[in-house]
Short mmCIF file of C-alpha atoms in Angstrom, two decimals:
data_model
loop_
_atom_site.label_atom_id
_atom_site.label_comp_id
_atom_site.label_asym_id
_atom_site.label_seq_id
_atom_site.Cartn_x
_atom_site.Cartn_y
_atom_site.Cartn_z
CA UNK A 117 113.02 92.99 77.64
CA UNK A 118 110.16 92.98 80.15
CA UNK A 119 107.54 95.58 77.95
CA UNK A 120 104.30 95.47 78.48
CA UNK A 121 101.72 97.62 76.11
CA UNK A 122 98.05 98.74 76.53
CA UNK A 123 95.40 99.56 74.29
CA UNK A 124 93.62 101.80 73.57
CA UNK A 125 95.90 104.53 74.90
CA UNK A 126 93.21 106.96 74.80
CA UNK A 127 89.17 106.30 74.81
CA UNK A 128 86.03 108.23 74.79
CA UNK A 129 82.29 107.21 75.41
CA UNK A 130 79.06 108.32 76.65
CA UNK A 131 77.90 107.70 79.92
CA UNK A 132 76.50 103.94 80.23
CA UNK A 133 78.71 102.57 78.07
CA UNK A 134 81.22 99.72 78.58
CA UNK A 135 84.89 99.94 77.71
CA UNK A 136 87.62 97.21 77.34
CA UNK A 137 91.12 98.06 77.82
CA UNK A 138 94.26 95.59 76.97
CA UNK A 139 97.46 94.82 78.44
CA UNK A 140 100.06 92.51 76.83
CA UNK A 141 103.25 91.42 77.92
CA UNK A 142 104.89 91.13 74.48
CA UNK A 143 108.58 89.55 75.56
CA UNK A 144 107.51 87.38 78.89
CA UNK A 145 104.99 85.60 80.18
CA UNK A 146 103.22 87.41 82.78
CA UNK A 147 101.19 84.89 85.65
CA UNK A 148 100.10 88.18 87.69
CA UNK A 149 99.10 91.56 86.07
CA UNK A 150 98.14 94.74 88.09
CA UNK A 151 95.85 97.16 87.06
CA UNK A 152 96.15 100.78 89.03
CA UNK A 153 94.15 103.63 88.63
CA UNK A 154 95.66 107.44 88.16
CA UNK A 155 93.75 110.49 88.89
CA UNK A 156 96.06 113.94 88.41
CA UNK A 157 98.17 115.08 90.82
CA UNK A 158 97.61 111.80 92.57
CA UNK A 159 98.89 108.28 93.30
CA UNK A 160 98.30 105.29 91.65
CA UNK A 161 95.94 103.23 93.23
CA UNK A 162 95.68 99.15 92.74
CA UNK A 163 92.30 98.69 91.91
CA UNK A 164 93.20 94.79 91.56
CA UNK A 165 95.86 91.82 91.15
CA UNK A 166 94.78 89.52 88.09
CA UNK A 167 96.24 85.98 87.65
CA UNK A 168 96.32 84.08 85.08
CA UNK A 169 93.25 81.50 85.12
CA UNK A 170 92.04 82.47 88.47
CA UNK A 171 89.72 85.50 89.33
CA UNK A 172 91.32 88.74 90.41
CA UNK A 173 91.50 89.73 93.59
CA UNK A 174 90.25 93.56 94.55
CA UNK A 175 91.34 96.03 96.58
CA UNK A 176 88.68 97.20 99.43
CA UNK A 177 86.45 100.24 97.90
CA UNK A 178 86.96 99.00 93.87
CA UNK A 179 83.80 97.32 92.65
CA UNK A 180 84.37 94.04 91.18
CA UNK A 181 81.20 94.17 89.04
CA UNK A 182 81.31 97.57 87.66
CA UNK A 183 85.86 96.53 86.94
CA UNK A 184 85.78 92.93 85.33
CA UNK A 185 89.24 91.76 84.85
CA UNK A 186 89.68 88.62 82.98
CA UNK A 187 93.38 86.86 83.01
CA UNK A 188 92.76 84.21 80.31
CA UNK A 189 96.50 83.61 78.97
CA UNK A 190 99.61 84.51 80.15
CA UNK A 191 100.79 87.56 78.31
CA UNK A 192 97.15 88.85 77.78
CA UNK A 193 94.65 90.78 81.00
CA UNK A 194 91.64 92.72 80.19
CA UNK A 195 89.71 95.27 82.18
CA UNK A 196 86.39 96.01 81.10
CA UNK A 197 84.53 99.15 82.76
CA UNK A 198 81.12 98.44 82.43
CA UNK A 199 78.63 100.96 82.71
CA UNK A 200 81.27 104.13 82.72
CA UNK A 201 80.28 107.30 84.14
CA UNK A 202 82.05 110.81 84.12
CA UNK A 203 83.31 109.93 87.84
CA UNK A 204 85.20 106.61 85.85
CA UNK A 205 87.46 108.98 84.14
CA UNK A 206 90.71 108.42 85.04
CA UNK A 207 94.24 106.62 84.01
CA UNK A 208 94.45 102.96 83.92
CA UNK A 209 97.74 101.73 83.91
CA UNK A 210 98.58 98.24 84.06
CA UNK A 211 101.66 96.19 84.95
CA UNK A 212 103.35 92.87 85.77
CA UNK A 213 105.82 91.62 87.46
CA UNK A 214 108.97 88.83 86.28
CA UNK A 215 108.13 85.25 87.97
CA UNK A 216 111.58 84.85 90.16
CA UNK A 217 112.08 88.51 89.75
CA UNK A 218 113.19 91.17 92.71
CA UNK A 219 109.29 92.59 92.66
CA UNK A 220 109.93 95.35 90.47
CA UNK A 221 106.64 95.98 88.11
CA UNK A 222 106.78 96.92 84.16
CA UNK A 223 104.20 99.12 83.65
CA UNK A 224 102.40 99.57 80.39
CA UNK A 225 101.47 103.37 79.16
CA UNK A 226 98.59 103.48 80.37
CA UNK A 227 95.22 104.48 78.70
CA UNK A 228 93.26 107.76 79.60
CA UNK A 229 89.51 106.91 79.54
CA UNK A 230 86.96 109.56 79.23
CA UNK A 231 83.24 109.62 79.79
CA UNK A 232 81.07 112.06 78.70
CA UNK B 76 97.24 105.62 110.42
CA UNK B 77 99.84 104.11 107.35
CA UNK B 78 101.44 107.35 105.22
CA UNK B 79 104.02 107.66 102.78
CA UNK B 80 105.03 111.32 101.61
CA UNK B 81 107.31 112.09 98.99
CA UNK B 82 108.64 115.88 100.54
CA UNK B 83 107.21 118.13 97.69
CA UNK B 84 105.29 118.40 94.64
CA UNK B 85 107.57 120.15 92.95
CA UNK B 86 111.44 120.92 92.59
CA UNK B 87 113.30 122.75 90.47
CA UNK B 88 116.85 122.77 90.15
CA UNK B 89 119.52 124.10 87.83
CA UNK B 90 121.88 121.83 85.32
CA UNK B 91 123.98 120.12 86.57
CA UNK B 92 123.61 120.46 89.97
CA UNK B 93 122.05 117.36 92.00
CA UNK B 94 119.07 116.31 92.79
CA UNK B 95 117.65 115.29 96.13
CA UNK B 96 114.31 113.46 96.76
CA UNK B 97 112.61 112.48 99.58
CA UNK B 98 110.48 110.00 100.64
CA UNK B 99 109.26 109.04 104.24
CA UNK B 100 106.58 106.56 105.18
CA UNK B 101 104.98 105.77 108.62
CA UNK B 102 103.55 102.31 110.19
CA UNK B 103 104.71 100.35 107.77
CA UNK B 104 107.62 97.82 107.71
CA UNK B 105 108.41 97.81 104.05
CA UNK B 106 111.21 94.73 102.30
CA UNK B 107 111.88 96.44 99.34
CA UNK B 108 111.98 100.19 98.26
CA UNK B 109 111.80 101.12 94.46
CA UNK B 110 111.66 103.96 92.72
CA UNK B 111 109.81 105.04 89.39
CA UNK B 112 110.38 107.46 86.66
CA UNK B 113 106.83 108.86 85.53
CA UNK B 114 106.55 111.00 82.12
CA UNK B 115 103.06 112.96 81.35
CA UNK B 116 100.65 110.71 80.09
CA UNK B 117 102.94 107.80 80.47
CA UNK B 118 103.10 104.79 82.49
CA UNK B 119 105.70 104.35 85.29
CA UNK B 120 109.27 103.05 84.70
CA UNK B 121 111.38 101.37 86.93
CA UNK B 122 114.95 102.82 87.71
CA UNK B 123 116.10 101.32 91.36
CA UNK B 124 115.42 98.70 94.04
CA UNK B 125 116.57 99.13 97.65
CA UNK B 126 115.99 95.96 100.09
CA UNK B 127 115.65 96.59 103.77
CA UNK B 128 118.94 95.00 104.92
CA UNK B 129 120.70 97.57 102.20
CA UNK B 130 121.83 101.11 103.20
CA UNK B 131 122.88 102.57 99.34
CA UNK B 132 122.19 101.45 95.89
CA UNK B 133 123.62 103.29 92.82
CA UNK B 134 123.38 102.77 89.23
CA UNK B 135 124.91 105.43 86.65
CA UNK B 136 124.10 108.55 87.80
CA UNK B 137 121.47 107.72 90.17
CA UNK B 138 121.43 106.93 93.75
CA UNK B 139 119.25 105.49 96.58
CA UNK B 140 119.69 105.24 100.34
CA UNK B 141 117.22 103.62 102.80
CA UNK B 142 117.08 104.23 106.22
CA UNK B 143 115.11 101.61 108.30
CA UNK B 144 115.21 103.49 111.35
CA UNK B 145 114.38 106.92 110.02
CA UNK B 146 111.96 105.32 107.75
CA UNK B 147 113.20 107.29 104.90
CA UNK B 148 114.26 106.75 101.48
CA UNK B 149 116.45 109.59 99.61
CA UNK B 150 116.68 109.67 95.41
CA UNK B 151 119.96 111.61 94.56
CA UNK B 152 120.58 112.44 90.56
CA UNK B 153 123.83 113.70 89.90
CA UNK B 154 124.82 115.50 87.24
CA UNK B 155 121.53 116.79 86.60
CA UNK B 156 119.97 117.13 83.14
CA UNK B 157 117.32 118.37 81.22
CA UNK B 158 116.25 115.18 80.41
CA UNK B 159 115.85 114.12 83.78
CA UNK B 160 112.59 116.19 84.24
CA UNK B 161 109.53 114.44 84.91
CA UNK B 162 108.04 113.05 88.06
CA UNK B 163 109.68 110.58 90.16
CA UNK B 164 107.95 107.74 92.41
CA UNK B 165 108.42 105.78 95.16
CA UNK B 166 106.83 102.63 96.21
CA UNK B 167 106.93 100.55 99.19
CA UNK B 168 107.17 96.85 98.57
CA UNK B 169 105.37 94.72 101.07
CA UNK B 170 105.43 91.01 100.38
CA UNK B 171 109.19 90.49 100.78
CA UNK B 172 109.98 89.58 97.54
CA UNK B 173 108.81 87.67 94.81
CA UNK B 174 106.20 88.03 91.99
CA UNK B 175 102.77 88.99 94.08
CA UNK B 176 104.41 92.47 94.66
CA UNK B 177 101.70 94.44 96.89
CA UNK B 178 103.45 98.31 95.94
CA UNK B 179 101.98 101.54 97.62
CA UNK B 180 102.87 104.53 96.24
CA UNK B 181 103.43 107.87 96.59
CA UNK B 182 102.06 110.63 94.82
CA UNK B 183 105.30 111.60 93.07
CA UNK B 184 107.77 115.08 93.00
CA UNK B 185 108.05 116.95 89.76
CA UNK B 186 111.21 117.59 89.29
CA UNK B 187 112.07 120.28 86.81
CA UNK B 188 115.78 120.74 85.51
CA UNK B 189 116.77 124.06 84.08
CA UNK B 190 119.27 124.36 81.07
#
């Protein structure tokens, strides 16, 4: 129980492009979803909390123009980097957590985007 | 300022033997303390949950302690295996519970068994 799946797991655009990435709970229903961000060798980093039918909420530093998250069912958030430039290349992994649960996350396997 | 340092990048052990991992954090006053399994190229999966009020948590081979006062969290595997390489997460929980977890991680240890 509790898996969550992205797609595309692995992208590749020019520069000025815009890329939507998808993350499905497939066996619960998910009100909040988490997208994080992964350079190497690093930490993840929340860029944002999405709930379902509400706007997301950012973390200080991510732009919420440039990452548009959009929550619009419950087993079903997209992030859509608009724009991408070579600095946008990273890991985006997203995840959600059981209502009622203990606050552990099920992450999903992430999607490596690269921008040429 | 608000840290939270895993000791090393890297360890490598030998089969069989166990595995100790560290993980200290400063100026925070965490509820919960979990810890992730990370593969290459893969997304994080959870393997243990430590509340404040709780000093050990095991579950097959794996074991977690949490010490409020040292701030510290230790990961022991026992048993070690081959399979158990890959890198290894921990994550301070801040909201006390529930589903609006708020987790800050840290950047991980490598940890590399040898057949």
């Amino acid at each position: 129980g509790a898996v969550v799946s992205q797609h595309p797991s692995r992208v590749i655009c020019k520069s000025g492009t815009s890329v939507k990435i998808e993350c499905r709970s497939l066996d619960f229903q998910a009100t909040t979803m988490f997208w994080y961000r992964q350079f190497p060798k690093q930490s993840l980093m929340l860029m944002a909390t999405s709930n379902e039918g509400s706007k997301a909420t950012y973390e200080q530093g991510v732009e919420k123009d440039k990452f548009l998250i959009n929550h619009a069912s419950l087993t079903l958030s997209t992030l859509t980097v608009t724009s991408a430039h070579p600095e946008d290349s990273s890991f985006y992994i997203c995840s959600a957590s059981l209502a009622g649960g203990r606050g552990e996350q099920f992450f999903g396997p992430g999607t490596r985007l690269t921008v040429l | 300022s608000q840290k939270i340092e895993q000791n090393s990048e890297a360890l490598n052990i030998q089969e069989g033997k166990t595995a100790t991992l560290t993980c200290n954090y400063t100026n925070y006053s965490p509820a919960y303390l979990q810890w992730y399994r990370q593969d290459p190229g893969r997304g994080p999966v959870f393997l243990l949950l430590i509340r404040e009020n709780e000093k050990e948590k095991r579950k097959e081979r794996l074991k977690v302690t949490f010490d409020t006062t040292l701030k510290q969290s230790l990961f022991h595997i026992t048993a070690s295996q081959p399979a158990d390489s890959a890198t290894y997460l921990c994550a301070l929980d801040l909201n006390y519970g529930g589903s609006q977890g708020n987790l800050i991680f840290g950047k991980g240890t490598k940890l590399s068994v040898k057949p």
